[in-house]
Every structure is written in structure tokens, then in C-alpha cells.
Amino acid sequence: MSSQTKFLLDESRMPTHWYNIAADLPVALPPVLHPGTMQPVGPDDLAPLFPMELILQEVSTEREIPIPEPVRDVFRLWRPSPLYRAHRLEKALGTPAKIYYKYEGVSPAGSHKPNTAVPQAWYNAQAGVKKLTTETGAGQWGTSLAFAGSLFGLEVKVFQVRVSYDQKPYRRAVMETYGATCIASPSSETNSGRAILAKRPDHPGSLGIAISEAVEIAATNDDTKYALGSVLNHVLLHQTIVGQEAMMQMEMAGDDPDVIVGCTGGGSNFAGISFPFIGQQLRGGKKRRIVAVEPAACPSLTRGKYAYDFGDTAHLTPLTKMHTLGSTFTPPGFHAGGLRYHGMAPLVSHLKELDLIEATAYHQVGCFEAGVLFARSEGIVPAPEANHAVKGAIEEALRCKREGKADVILFNLCGHGHFDMAAYQNYFAGKLTDASYSEEELAMALSGLPSVPA
Amino acid sequence: MSSQTKFLLDESRMPTHWYNIAADLPVALPPVLHPGTMQPVGPDDLAPLFPMELILQEVSTEREIPIPEPVRDVFRLWRPSPLYRAHRLEKALGTPAKIYYKYEGVSPAGSHKPNTAVPQAWYNAQAGVKKLTTETGAGQWGTSLAFAGSLFGLEVKVFQVRVSYDQKPYRRAVMETYGATCIASPSSETNSGRAILAKRPDHPGSLGIAISEAVEIAATNDDTKYALGSVLNHVLLHQTIVGQEAMMQMEMAGDDPDVIVGCTGGGSNFAGISFPFIGQQLRGGKKRRIVAVEPAACPSLTRGKYAYDFGDTAHLTPLTKMHTLGSTFTPPGFHAGGLRYHGMAPLVSHLKELDLIEATAYHQVGCFEAGVLFARSEGIVPAPEANHAVKGAIEEALRCKREGKADVILFNLCGHGHFDMAAYQNYFAGKLTDASYSEEELAMALSGLPSVPA
């Protein structure tokens, strides 16, 4: 028990290895399949898209994977990140629960995304790659890869979903400040983009389409690779530095979390905070409740089907088994752009199937309400994505109040909302509504899942 | 000499006192005058606007003034702030100089302003004040006071310059997220606002007008006080925590600055980084070059007159002796809104007259160029105001390159640019120009300075 607010690790205690949960899984992850042969893909199948070091991380079952020293050197710009006890929020809620949050908004990009952008850029640079392509929706990932690329001399080309490109020019300006090139997607630079534009010249774009374009460019250019900001095993691996630090900081605080909460879009920040704790449990340690919070308007974990599906719209990616709403599902517009993805990380999906995690979904207005309460009590304005984790943590704290329990709650505040004030502006103007999809559309998208031989 | 990049102080070394340079001045600051009587103002004259503790700080000559523990407790959310060695920027410039920067963008508001907003809000709350008024241009100060007010239960009313209110709705959204009320200035809520609107209903507003409105509300309401984000002695005092921390961090780095650079609008972040070092010199320590960098479009230190002037447009404030462009001077529009003020802090002006500091001015396009180079090498996107300090530091580093000297340069990176991406967008689109004023307008404004008996 402590009256302290902030828990900082000395730089000397910054983790030297990533934690790989594959080493501790009671059941191995289903294989990734080649969509042509329906056979498991091998490293060579992925080589056009990723450097070999990242491919090896994707399939590794080593528990600890060393973080290269040049990557740790960049991490020192903002890591170890702080852990806070939310004394003021607890007081505002009148809860006996103790609430802690790990804050990843201290990175130069303002979110957890540089935790994987930096190693991805570094491994590519080491492999002699000159250019990286990627997609971005809200812009957090594109910003982070642009930042990382600038540090290691890589050209970064970002396919930005057309509607974001037009409506969020400031995000583009950040990427350009870091030296990246932004292209509105669908674009005329790729076959997949041109095919969509031919049907509908004013297409607003989607994350699935932008992924197709970025993958196509990487697959067809020798000096170019592709980088993804979530979903894949190696991306989730890179985020485990968050949970490892949090574990040491909770020890400093003299508390041990009973409940861990994270928001989930592709699953990376949730994995980052929770996997090291889940691993501890899998090796015989304390059993904790691990709660994934997703947007009710794009609820892959709570409403999706656990099945093999494509990661993109043009079906250029391999097939992975995951909770999916169907690769043709178009989530309605809402403000947590970073959570608008049809699928969930295979590792997170697998843990859900193994009953090692729980999932819940909230609509956006309630999440913004939670975010504003958080800002007014704790002083940090959360990103719309992070508001889902805030909402989840507050609901747990209110449950503790009802039950008279003093649970220790830990959540990941994965980014600040400084780039998202238009969303708050809409919230205060009463213009924000709880966007939702039609059941017919979801059923239609799910009916189109690829059939995979048993 | 160190290859380390980041220098972090342990929380236990966060300063317990502010450093008051008035204790070490070789010549006392000229008195503040009552505009009616032309006599020095006493504490009672200021009592309608400020709580007594802040008035006493304004006139104190004690060298060390204790930082209240509840204020330090809030500071722990982000303080001590990091000091960085800019290895990558040095390499990009090919300079033998060593460049260090203190980074104040880690605060919840993204700038150094909370360093004074928090104590101001706390002293007001302690004095039983219920409401605070203030003005804001770019929004950094309004955001910071809104943040501080939310922590101590104070209502905060911000008069935001009309043109910013309309063009920068996101800034307003941040203030509203912290629970503050924003009013476009000139407004119909005050006599000074109504008088201006009567002449010109579509008046775009100015910082001077917004100050008049905020002061008027505070002066005419018993439960309301006024808070200023720069210029005044107590505000500069509160910022000295920055330089005190930097001094300890430079020791950790094993270096001692030869040149210290800060940008100047009202003077507070410059004072924060430099006053503790200047004080050391005044007490017989090392002589360093201290360089104030101001915008060429609003050059109070380099082109203004050192004279008594009002702090606002409606002439509701006392008269202070400072470098001023005249209270009727309207700086042309440029992107470092936090530097668009006609006067300079009396303490900074006084040090300039005593030849204890130097001043230089740069136009904005060159400052943005410097900021983009900084972002691409160091990873942090600076605020437009901070770009002036970056530019100043880079010019010093290039001088060292020409002279083959390995000077140690320290500058204050007072805030990040996440709220200012529209300015970067204009820069990349080639739309940014070097705004300037007309010599006639400056001469006219200077001719209107109040006459004060010798």
C-alpha cells in the first residue's frame, strides 16, 4: 500500500528481452495457411514481405527474445514509461478498488506503437531494406513507423485510408514531418487500388484496402518490405515490454493486480500489458482476470466467429485463425479508428478460446464519458481507443464498489488524445452517437469466410 | 563526456524551492507603477486580482521560496522532466558542439505552462477563491490553467482570442475536456469587450484585449481572481524548477553549458531554463552566454523600447518597465501564437539592460526548417514557439562548426507541436511566409507609450 502516485523504473531495469507467450501456451497456435495450397506457410512464403529476423520471431517458441541494443537505445528516449496509481480517479468514483495505469502516451508518437515500429524499422534496416510500406487509419501507426524510419534512414510510404487522409490532415502533417510519404488509399499506385477506384472513384477507403495496397507494393519491389502495426505474433511480442515493466512497477507499488484491462483493436496494446502476467499464470503463478475491451461497433472478440480469414480486403495475405467479423465487414464510422479492424490477433483469439481472457464491448459515448472523467481527475486526455480501457477499468472499479471489494485493477493507457480533439469536440457538442452495424451486414460478411479443409 | 542520451533525475531530487533571481540582482527591478497615481503599487493594489501569497512572491527578495507539497505532488505526474543529449542532431549538423535540451513537453498539457498553472491554482484554492479567469491565444496557457483548475476544484473561464477560437477548435476542446469554459474575445461579457465590439462587431481579437476582459471580470467579482501565464515575476519564479533540474542533470552528464538558449514571448520558459544559471554567475560562478530567441515578427527585446507600458489593450493593468512594442502594437499573424505579445517580462528586460543576456530574432520559415530537422533527427516534433529555441541552438552549433569549437549548448524545448500540425501542414505546402509588421505601425505604437515622470 502506498500513497505514491508515479512509479518510475530506473533505465537500468528496462527489459533486455521480449516475452514470447508461445513458449508457455498449453495448446499451440493453429498454423497460418497459404490461401492457394491451404498448407501451413513457411518462412520463405513470408520473405517477400518481412525480413527473416521478424519471420523467425513470428514462429519462435523461445520464451525470451533479446531486444537489440540499438533498439533499446531508441527506447530510452521515453522508456521505461511511467506507471501511475489513479488516486484522484478512485476518489471521484468512491471505490475501494485500487486503480493503476501504465502510460504509453509518453512516446514521441504519443502511443504504444513505437514499441514495435522501432524494432521493425531496425530489423529491416539491418537486412538492407531501403523502403517500408504500411497502412494507417487514424494515423497512430503511420506516425510511429514514420518516426522509426527517420531514425534508421528508411523511406516510409504510408497508405492512409482516404477518409482519414481528407478529414485528418494534421495526422498526415506529423508523418510528413518525420519524412514519410502519405498516399490516400485506394490509390492508383497499385492493382488493388486501381480495381477499386474503377468501380467507385470516390471510394472512402478502409484499413483492409490500405493493407492490400501496402502489401502489393512490398511484394512486387525487391528493396521494399511491409510493416504491420498489430495482429501479428512478432508485433504483439514487441509490446510485451509494456507488461514486463508494469510487473516490476506493481512490485515497487507493493500491489499485485487482480484484474488487468486493455482495449483491443488488432490486439497489440492489450497483449503488451497482459501477456507477461498471463505467462506468469501459465507457469503456475497467480490467476488474474484479464479483460479485453472492444468497441461495440466492431466487436470481433464478442461477436465475431473464430475461423480462418484473410487479413485484408483484396485477399493478398495468408489465412490466419482468429475472431473475425469477415474481411468484407465495414465497421461503421466511430472515433477510435485504431480499433476499426475486422479481425483480432490470432494469439489474443487463441487465449480467448482457451478461456485465459475475457472480452467485453462498449459503445463510444460511454467511453468518451469515461475519458472525460479520467482527464478531469488524472490530468491526462486519453486517445479515443484508450477511452475503452478507461471505461473497462471504471466499470471494474464500480463493481468493486458494489461488492465492497478492494481489487487491484491495472490498465493500459495506450495513448494520449492530443491528435483526437475533434472527437472530443463532437462529444461536447452532443454530436457523438453510438454507431452500430446492421446484423444483416455482419451475417453477410461472416457468410463469406473462406472455407478451409478440416 | 557521455554517450548517454537521456538524463533523468530521481523524484527525490525534484527541487523543493523555486529560485528567486531578485535576491541576486546587482540592481533592483524598477517598481511597478499605478497608472493613476504613477506611484509604486503596493500589495493591496494587486489584491483584487491575485491571492496574497502570489503577490508576496511577486515582490519577494528571498532567494529560495518553498514549493508547497501539494504542488510538488501534482508535479510528480511528469516531473522531474528529462534532459536529452541531442547526439543525432549533432551528427546531422556535423558540429563539434555538444547539444543538450531540457524537454517540458512531457506535461499533460504538452508544455512548460503547468509549472506555474498548478501553483497558481493551488494558492488561489487555498485563499478560498472559487473561479479563475485568464486569456489564451494559441491555447497552451488556457489548457494548462484548465488542467490545474480541474485538480483543485476551481472553475476556469478562458477568454480565447476570437481568431484562435474560430480557427483552432481543438484547443478549445482540450480546455473543455478539463472542464473549463471558453469565451471568444472580444465578448459581450465585459465593458472592454463590448466597447470593442461596438466599434467592430467582427473584431478578430488580440491577447491584449483578452487580458483586459479577464482582468475586468476578476476585478469586479469577489470570488474570482485572475491568472497570467507569463511576464510577471511570480510566474517566472515558478518556471525556475526547469533550470534547477537542468543544472543537476548537466552535472549527471558531466558537462557544463557554455551557451543557454530559450525562446521568448512573455519570457517565462526562457527565465525557467536560464535564471538558476544566471544566479550562479551573479554569485561569482561561471560566466555563460544566455541567448533569448524571439520571433522577428514580434521582436520586443531586439526592436522594442525599454519603457513603462501597460500589459493590456484597455489599459486596466499597472505600468511595468519592460521592452515593449507598445500596447497597441498588433503583431502580424504567425504560427508561434505563444510568442505574440507586445511586451517582455520586466525581469528578462532588466537582465537585458544589465547585459546579462543576449537577444536575437528569427523569422518563422527558418524556425520551422529547424524544427523539421530536429523532429527527423531527435524524434520529437517541437511546438512552433519551441522551434525558435531549436533554431537558436542550431545557429550556435553551426557557429561552433565554423570556429572548430566544442561548446556545450543547452536549450529549453518548452513544448511539443502535437496541437500545431496545421502550421507544419502549411510549411510543407509552401504556404508559410515570413510575416512582418510595418515600420510605421511600430513607430505609431511606440509613440503612444504612456509618459511617466522621471
PDB file of C-alpha atoms in Angstrom, chain B residues 160-379:
ATOM      1  CA  GLN B 160      -9.701  32.975 -26.092  1.00  0.00           C
ATOM      2  CA  VAL B 161      -8.644  35.344 -28.858  1.00  0.00           C
ATOM      3  CA  ARG B 162     -11.534  35.197 -31.377  1.00  0.00           C
ATOM      4  CA  VAL B 163      -9.391  34.187 -34.341  1.00  0.00           C
ATOM      5  CA  SER B 164      -7.935  31.243 -32.378  1.00  0.00           C
ATOM      6  CA  TYR B 165     -11.365  30.342 -31.009  1.00  0.00           C
ATOM      7  CA  ASP B 166     -12.672  30.046 -34.560  1.00  0.00           C
ATOM      8  CA  GLN B 167      -9.601  28.569 -36.244  1.00  0.00           C
ATOM      9  CA  LYS B 168      -8.397  26.245 -33.505  1.00  0.00           C
ATOM     10  CA  PRO B 169     -11.491  24.496 -32.145  1.00  0.00           C
ATOM     11  CA  TYR B 170      -9.375  21.559 -30.987  1.00  0.00           C
ATOM     12  CA  ARG B 171      -7.578  23.714 -28.464  1.00  0.00           C
ATOM     13  CA  ARG B 172     -10.929  24.723 -27.087  1.00  0.00           C
ATOM     14  CA  ALA B 173     -11.927  21.062 -26.928  1.00  0.00           C
ATOM     15  CA  VAL B 174      -8.906  20.318 -24.710  1.00  0.00           C
ATOM     16  CA  MET B 175      -9.830  23.124 -22.325  1.00  0.00           C
ATOM     17  CA  GLU B 176     -13.433  21.928 -22.233  1.00  0.00           C
ATOM     18  CA  THR B 177     -12.270  18.380 -21.620  1.00  0.00           C
ATOM     19  CA  TYR B 178     -10.586  19.682 -18.469  1.00  0.00           C
ATOM     20  CA  GLY B 179     -13.885  21.344 -17.556  1.00  0.00           C
ATOM     21  CA  ALA B 180     -13.056  24.983 -18.385  1.00  0.00           C
ATOM     22  CA  THR B 181     -15.366  27.430 -20.152  1.00  0.00           C
ATOM     23  CA  CYS B 182     -14.038  29.179 -23.252  1.00  0.00           C
ATOM     24  CA  ILE B 183     -15.331  32.522 -24.463  1.00  0.00           C
ATOM     25  CA  ALA B 184     -14.371  34.134 -27.735  1.00  0.00           C
ATOM     26  CA  SER B 185     -12.766  37.524 -27.082  1.00  0.00           C
ATOM     27  CA  PRO B 186     -13.771  40.302 -27.583  1.00  0.00           C
ATOM     28  CA  SER B 187     -17.007  39.216 -25.913  1.00  0.00           C
ATOM     29  CA  SER B 188     -20.173  40.858 -24.707  1.00  0.00           C
ATOM     30  CA  GLU B 189     -19.429  39.725 -21.130  1.00  0.00           C
ATOM     31  CA  THR B 190     -17.248  42.744 -20.268  1.00  0.00           C
ATOM     32  CA  ASN B 191     -17.246  46.503 -20.726  1.00  0.00           C
ATOM     33  CA  SER B 192     -13.909  46.342 -22.521  1.00  0.00           C
ATOM     34  CA  GLY B 193     -15.196  43.634 -24.856  1.00  0.00           C
ATOM     35  CA  ARG B 194     -18.480  45.412 -25.553  1.00  0.00           C
ATOM     36  CA  ALA B 195     -16.668  48.686 -26.309  1.00  0.00           C
ATOM     37  CA  ILE B 196     -14.567  46.961 -28.947  1.00  0.00           C
ATOM     38  CA  LEU B 197     -17.486  45.028 -30.453  1.00  0.00           C
ATOM     39  CA  ALA B 198     -19.489  48.261 -30.701  1.00  0.00           C
ATOM     40  CA  LYS B 199     -16.807  49.686 -32.970  1.00  0.00           C
ATOM     41  CA  ARG B 200     -16.160  46.473 -34.878  1.00  0.00           C
ATOM     42  CA  PRO B 201     -18.523  43.519 -34.392  1.00  0.00           C
ATOM     43  CA  ASP B 202     -16.217  41.146 -36.272  1.00  0.00           C
ATOM     44  CA  HIS B 203     -13.045  42.101 -34.388  1.00  0.00           C
ATOM     45  CA  PRO B 204     -10.567  39.146 -34.552  1.00  0.00           C
ATOM     46  CA  GLY B 205      -9.344  39.849 -31.009  1.00  0.00           C
ATOM     47  CA  SER B 206      -5.847  40.035 -29.566  1.00  0.00           C
ATOM     48  CA  LEU B 207      -4.034  38.844 -26.478  1.00  0.00           C
ATOM     49  CA  GLY B 208      -4.097  42.397 -25.084  1.00  0.00           C
ATOM     50  CA  ILE B 209      -7.890  42.573 -25.418  1.00  0.00           C
ATOM     51  CA  ALA B 210      -8.397  39.132 -23.903  1.00  0.00           C
ATOM     52  CA  ILE B 211      -6.249  40.140 -20.919  1.00  0.00           C
ATOM     53  CA  SER B 212      -8.426  43.239 -20.430  1.00  0.00           C
ATOM     54  CA  GLU B 213     -11.552  41.098 -20.368  1.00  0.00           C
ATOM     55  CA  ALA B 214     -10.157  38.513 -17.965  1.00  0.00           C
ATOM     56  CA  VAL B 215      -8.805  41.217 -15.640  1.00  0.00           C
ATOM     57  CA  GLU B 216     -12.115  43.084 -15.687  1.00  0.00           C
ATOM     58  CA  ILE B 217     -14.111  40.001 -14.641  1.00  0.00           C
ATOM     59  CA  ALA B 218     -11.673  39.258 -11.821  1.00  0.00           C
ATOM     60  CA  ALA B 219     -11.565  42.873 -10.608  1.00  0.00           C
ATOM     61  CA  THR B 220     -15.351  43.092 -10.422  1.00  0.00           C
ATOM     62  CA  ASN B 221     -16.175  39.720  -8.817  1.00  0.00           C
ATOM     63  CA  ASP B 222     -15.265  38.882  -5.224  1.00  0.00           C
ATOM     64  CA  ASP B 223     -14.983  35.120  -5.696  1.00  0.00           C
ATOM     65  CA  THR B 224     -12.893  35.431  -8.868  1.00  0.00           C
ATOM     66  CA  LYS B 225      -9.199  36.063  -9.386  1.00  0.00           C
ATOM     67  CA  TYR B 226      -7.043  36.404 -12.456  1.00  0.00           C
ATOM     68  CA  ALA B 227      -4.121  34.225 -13.565  1.00  0.00           C
ATOM     69  CA  LEU B 228      -1.409  35.161 -16.054  1.00  0.00           C
ATOM     70  CA  GLY B 229       0.771  32.613 -17.841  1.00  0.00           C
ATOM     71  CA  SER B 230       3.942  34.661 -18.289  1.00  0.00           C
ATOM     72  CA  VAL B 231       5.556  38.124 -17.820  1.00  0.00           C
ATOM     73  CA  LEU B 232       5.039  38.530 -14.041  1.00  0.00           C
ATOM     74  CA  ASN B 233       7.813  37.847 -11.523  1.00  0.00           C
ATOM     75  CA  HIS B 234       5.955  35.065  -9.719  1.00  0.00           C
ATOM     76  CA  VAL B 235       5.242  33.277 -12.998  1.00  0.00           C
ATOM     77  CA  LEU B 236       8.919  33.346 -13.967  1.00  0.00           C
ATOM     78  CA  LEU B 237       9.779  32.239 -10.438  1.00  0.00           C
ATOM     79  CA  HIS B 238       7.619  29.118 -10.823  1.00  0.00           C
ATOM     80  CA  GLN B 239       9.435  28.166 -14.015  1.00  0.00           C
ATOM     81  CA  THR B 240      12.851  28.108 -12.317  1.00  0.00           C
ATOM     82  CA  ILE B 241      12.238  24.476 -11.403  1.00  0.00           C
ATOM     83  CA  VAL B 242      13.190  23.796 -15.049  1.00  0.00           C
ATOM     84  CA  GLY B 243      16.662  25.332 -14.812  1.00  0.00           C
ATOM     85  CA  GLN B 244      17.338  23.897 -11.364  1.00  0.00           C
ATOM     86  CA  GLU B 245      16.619  20.401 -12.623  1.00  0.00           C
ATOM     87  CA  ALA B 246      18.675  21.046 -15.770  1.00  0.00           C
ATOM     88  CA  MET B 247      21.619  22.120 -13.633  1.00  0.00           C
ATOM     89  CA  MET B 248      21.602  18.797 -11.752  1.00  0.00           C
ATOM     90  CA  GLN B 249      21.126  16.876 -14.999  1.00  0.00           C
ATOM     91  CA  MET B 250      24.032  18.650 -16.711  1.00  0.00           C
ATOM     92  CA  GLU B 251      26.139  17.554 -13.740  1.00  0.00           C
ATOM     93  CA  MET B 252      24.964  13.973 -14.291  1.00  0.00           C
ATOM     94  CA  ALA B 253      26.028  14.351 -17.918  1.00  0.00           C
ATOM     95  CA  GLY B 254      29.424  15.615 -16.790  1.00  0.00           C
ATOM     96  CA  ASP B 255      29.109  18.810 -18.830  1.00  0.00           C
ATOM     97  CA  ASP B 256      28.573  22.476 -18.058  1.00  0.00           C
ATOM     98  CA  PRO B 257      26.740  24.672 -20.573  1.00  0.00           C
ATOM     99  CA  ASP B 258      28.651  27.490 -22.270  1.00  0.00           C
ATOM    100  CA  VAL B 259      25.566  28.770 -24.049  1.00  0.00           C
ATOM    101  CA  ILE B 260      21.941  28.570 -22.882  1.00  0.00           C
ATOM    102  CA  VAL B 261      19.147  29.212 -25.387  1.00  0.00           C
ATOM    103  CA  GLY B 262      15.427  29.772 -24.874  1.00  0.00           C
ATOM    104  CA  CYS B 263      12.606  31.256 -26.918  1.00  0.00           C
ATOM    105  CA  THR B 264      10.920  34.370 -25.594  1.00  0.00           C
ATOM    106  CA  GLY B 265       7.342  35.597 -25.896  1.00  0.00           C
ATOM    107  CA  GLY B 266       6.434  36.810 -22.433  1.00  0.00           C
ATOM    108  CA  GLY B 267       9.693  35.317 -21.162  1.00  0.00           C
ATOM    109  CA  SER B 268       8.676  32.525 -18.806  1.00  0.00           C
ATOM    110  CA  ASN B 269      10.233  29.410 -20.353  1.00  0.00           C
ATOM    111  CA  PHE B 270      13.426  31.347 -21.087  1.00  0.00           C
ATOM    112  CA  ALA B 271      13.541  32.508 -17.472  1.00  0.00           C
ATOM    113  CA  GLY B 272      12.869  28.976 -16.305  1.00  0.00           C
ATOM    114  CA  ILE B 273      15.869  27.437 -18.008  1.00  0.00           C
ATOM    115  CA  SER B 274      18.272  30.382 -17.552  1.00  0.00           C
ATOM    116  CA  PHE B 275      17.662  32.160 -14.229  1.00  0.00           C
ATOM    117  CA  PRO B 276      19.225  29.498 -11.980  1.00  0.00           C
ATOM    118  CA  PHE B 277      22.364  29.592 -14.161  1.00  0.00           C
ATOM    119  CA  ILE B 278      22.425  33.413 -14.233  1.00  0.00           C
ATOM    120  CA  GLY B 279      22.022  33.421 -10.457  1.00  0.00           C
ATOM    121  CA  GLN B 280      25.030  31.130 -10.130  1.00  0.00           C
ATOM    122  CA  GLN B 281      27.052  33.605 -12.197  1.00  0.00           C
ATOM    123  CA  LEU B 282      25.801  36.582 -10.154  1.00  0.00           C
ATOM    124  CA  ARG B 283      27.032  34.819  -7.029  1.00  0.00           C
ATOM    125  CA  GLY B 284      30.521  34.504  -8.558  1.00  0.00           C
ATOM    126  CA  GLY B 285      30.103  31.393 -10.702  1.00  0.00           C
ATOM    127  CA  LYS B 286      30.820  30.637 -14.329  1.00  0.00           C
ATOM    128  CA  LYS B 287      30.012  33.286 -16.932  1.00  0.00           C
ATOM    129  CA  ARG B 288      27.857  31.833 -19.703  1.00  0.00           C
ATOM    130  CA  ARG B 289      26.247  33.239 -22.803  1.00  0.00           C
ATOM    131  CA  ILE B 290      22.461  33.348 -22.329  1.00  0.00           C
ATOM    132  CA  VAL B 291      20.587  33.788 -25.614  1.00  0.00           C
ATOM    133  CA  ALA B 292      16.926  34.802 -25.889  1.00  0.00           C
ATOM    134  CA  VAL B 293      15.399  33.966 -29.280  1.00  0.00           C
ATOM    135  CA  GLU B 294      12.313  35.864 -30.319  1.00  0.00           C
ATOM    136  CA  PRO B 295      10.163  35.925 -33.461  1.00  0.00           C
ATOM    137  CA  ALA B 296      11.268  38.565 -35.969  1.00  0.00           C
ATOM    138  CA  ALA B 297       7.598  39.433 -36.413  1.00  0.00           C
ATOM    139  CA  CYS B 298       7.182  40.421 -32.760  1.00  0.00           C
ATOM    140  CA  PRO B 299      10.652  41.462 -31.601  1.00  0.00           C
ATOM    141  CA  SER B 300      10.170  43.200 -28.255  1.00  0.00           C
ATOM    142  CA  LEU B 301      13.709  42.557 -26.949  1.00  0.00           C
ATOM    143  CA  THR B 302      15.531  43.388 -30.180  1.00  0.00           C
ATOM    144  CA  ARG B 303      13.349  46.192 -31.557  1.00  0.00           C
ATOM    145  CA  GLY B 304      11.187  47.344 -28.647  1.00  0.00           C
ATOM    146  CA  LYS B 305      11.753  50.286 -26.329  1.00  0.00           C
ATOM    147  CA  TYR B 306      12.690  49.777 -22.678  1.00  0.00           C
ATOM    148  CA  ALA B 307       9.957  51.866 -21.110  1.00  0.00           C
ATOM    149  CA  TYR B 308       6.941  51.809 -18.827  1.00  0.00           C
ATOM    150  CA  ASP B 309       3.891  50.378 -20.568  1.00  0.00           C
ATOM    151  CA  PHE B 310       0.578  48.681 -19.963  1.00  0.00           C
ATOM    152  CA  GLY B 311       0.249  44.912 -20.168  1.00  0.00           C
ATOM    153  CA  ASP B 312      -3.120  45.053 -21.920  1.00  0.00           C
ATOM    154  CA  THR B 313      -5.017  46.930 -24.591  1.00  0.00           C
ATOM    155  CA  ALA B 314      -7.732  48.509 -22.444  1.00  0.00           C
ATOM    156  CA  HIS B 315      -5.095  49.801 -20.000  1.00  0.00           C
ATOM    157  CA  LEU B 316      -6.535  48.103 -16.935  1.00  0.00           C
ATOM    158  CA  THR B 317      -3.165  46.765 -15.729  1.00  0.00           C
ATOM    159  CA  PRO B 318      -0.453  48.564 -13.775  1.00  0.00           C
ATOM    160  CA  LEU B 319       2.544  50.016 -15.641  1.00  0.00           C
ATOM    161  CA  THR B 320       5.691  47.916 -15.780  1.00  0.00           C
ATOM    162  CA  LYS B 321       9.097  48.808 -17.173  1.00  0.00           C
ATOM    163  CA  MET B 322       9.881  46.393 -19.956  1.00  0.00           C
ATOM    164  CA  HIS B 323      10.931  46.056 -23.555  1.00  0.00           C
ATOM    165  CA  THR B 324       7.732  46.854 -25.390  1.00  0.00           C
ATOM    166  CA  LEU B 325       6.486  47.346 -28.919  1.00  0.00           C
ATOM    167  CA  GLY B 326       3.623  49.433 -27.493  1.00  0.00           C
ATOM    168  CA  SER B 327       0.389  48.059 -26.089  1.00  0.00           C
ATOM    169  CA  THR B 328      -1.449  48.994 -29.298  1.00  0.00           C
ATOM    170  CA  PHE B 329       1.026  47.062 -31.473  1.00  0.00           C
ATOM    171  CA  THR B 330      -0.721  44.208 -33.276  1.00  0.00           C
ATOM    172  CA  PRO B 331       1.811  41.607 -34.368  1.00  0.00           C
ATOM    173  CA  PRO B 332       1.179  40.101 -37.792  1.00  0.00           C
ATOM    174  CA  GLY B 333      -0.279  36.586 -37.826  1.00  0.00           C
ATOM    175  CA  PHE B 334       2.335  33.861 -37.441  1.00  0.00           C
ATOM    176  CA  HIS B 335       2.254  30.382 -36.022  1.00  0.00           C
ATOM    177  CA  ALA B 336       4.051  30.768 -32.713  1.00  0.00           C
ATOM    178  CA  GLY B 337       0.950  32.248 -31.052  1.00  0.00           C
ATOM    179  CA  GLY B 338       2.579  31.918 -27.652  1.00  0.00           C
ATOM    180  CA  LEU B 339       5.186  34.489 -28.683  1.00  0.00           C
ATOM    181  CA  ARG B 340       2.744  37.117 -29.992  1.00  0.00           C
ATOM    182  CA  TYR B 341       2.870  39.608 -27.138  1.00  0.00           C
ATOM    183  CA  HIS B 342       3.874  43.259 -27.288  1.00  0.00           C
ATOM    184  CA  GLY B 343       5.897  43.258 -24.069  1.00  0.00           C
ATOM    185  CA  MET B 344       8.660  41.265 -22.428  1.00  0.00           C
ATOM    186  CA  ALA B 345       8.801  40.157 -18.794  1.00  0.00           C
ATOM    187  CA  PRO B 346      10.231  43.020 -16.671  1.00  0.00           C
ATOM    188  CA  LEU B 347      12.839  40.650 -15.184  1.00  0.00           C
ATOM    189  CA  VAL B 348      14.037  39.486 -18.602  1.00  0.00           C
ATOM    190  CA  SER B 349      14.070  43.080 -19.864  1.00  0.00           C
ATOM    191  CA  HIS B 350      16.056  44.178 -16.808  1.00  0.00           C
ATOM    192  CA  LEU B 351      18.672  41.433 -17.367  1.00  0.00           C
ATOM    193  CA  LYS B 352      18.983  42.544 -20.985  1.00  0.00           C
ATOM    194  CA  GLU B 353      19.632  46.125 -19.854  1.00  0.00           C
ATOM    195  CA  LEU B 354      22.265  44.799 -17.439  1.00  0.00           C
ATOM    196  CA  ASP B 355      23.947  42.946 -20.341  1.00  0.00           C
ATOM    197  CA  LEU B 356      23.448  39.635 -18.573  1.00  0.00           C
ATOM    198  CA  ILE B 357      21.619  38.150 -21.557  1.00  0.00           C
ATOM    199  CA  GLU B 358      21.728  38.488 -25.358  1.00  0.00           C
ATOM    200  CA  ALA B 359      18.758  38.609 -27.712  1.00  0.00           C
ATOM    201  CA  THR B 360      18.276  37.595 -31.321  1.00  0.00           C
ATOM    202  CA  ALA B 361      15.275  37.270 -33.648  1.00  0.00           C
ATOM    203  CA  TYR B 362      14.442  34.795 -36.408  1.00  0.00           C
ATOM    204  CA  HIS B 363      11.669  34.590 -38.981  1.00  0.00           C
ATOM    205  CA  GLN B 364       9.273  31.663 -38.858  1.00  0.00           C
ATOM    206  CA  VAL B 365      10.133  29.746 -42.049  1.00  0.00           C
ATOM    207  CA  GLY B 366      13.717  29.216 -40.893  1.00  0.00           C
ATOM    208  CA  CYS B 367      12.402  28.191 -37.479  1.00  0.00           C
ATOM    209  CA  PHE B 368      10.122  25.547 -38.996  1.00  0.00           C
ATOM    210  CA  GLU B 369      13.013  24.292 -41.118  1.00  0.00           C
ATOM    211  CA  ALA B 370      14.989  23.882 -37.898  1.00  0.00           C
ATOM    212  CA  GLY B 371      12.042  22.172 -36.214  1.00  0.00           C
ATOM    213  CA  VAL B 372      11.669  19.614 -39.017  1.00  0.00           C
ATOM    214  CA  LEU B 373      15.391  18.803 -38.898  1.00  0.00           C
ATOM    215  CA  PHE B 374      15.047  18.371 -35.145  1.00  0.00           C
ATOM    216  CA  ALA B 375      11.995  16.093 -35.495  1.00  0.00           C
ATOM    217  CA  ARG B 376      13.717  13.894 -38.065  1.00  0.00           C
ATOM    218  CA  SER B 377      16.876  13.538 -36.018  1.00  0.00           C
ATOM    219  CA  GLU B 378      15.639  13.597 -32.418  1.00  0.00           C
ATOM    220  CA  GLY B 379      12.142  12.171 -32.904  1.00  0.00           C
TER     221      GLY B 379
END
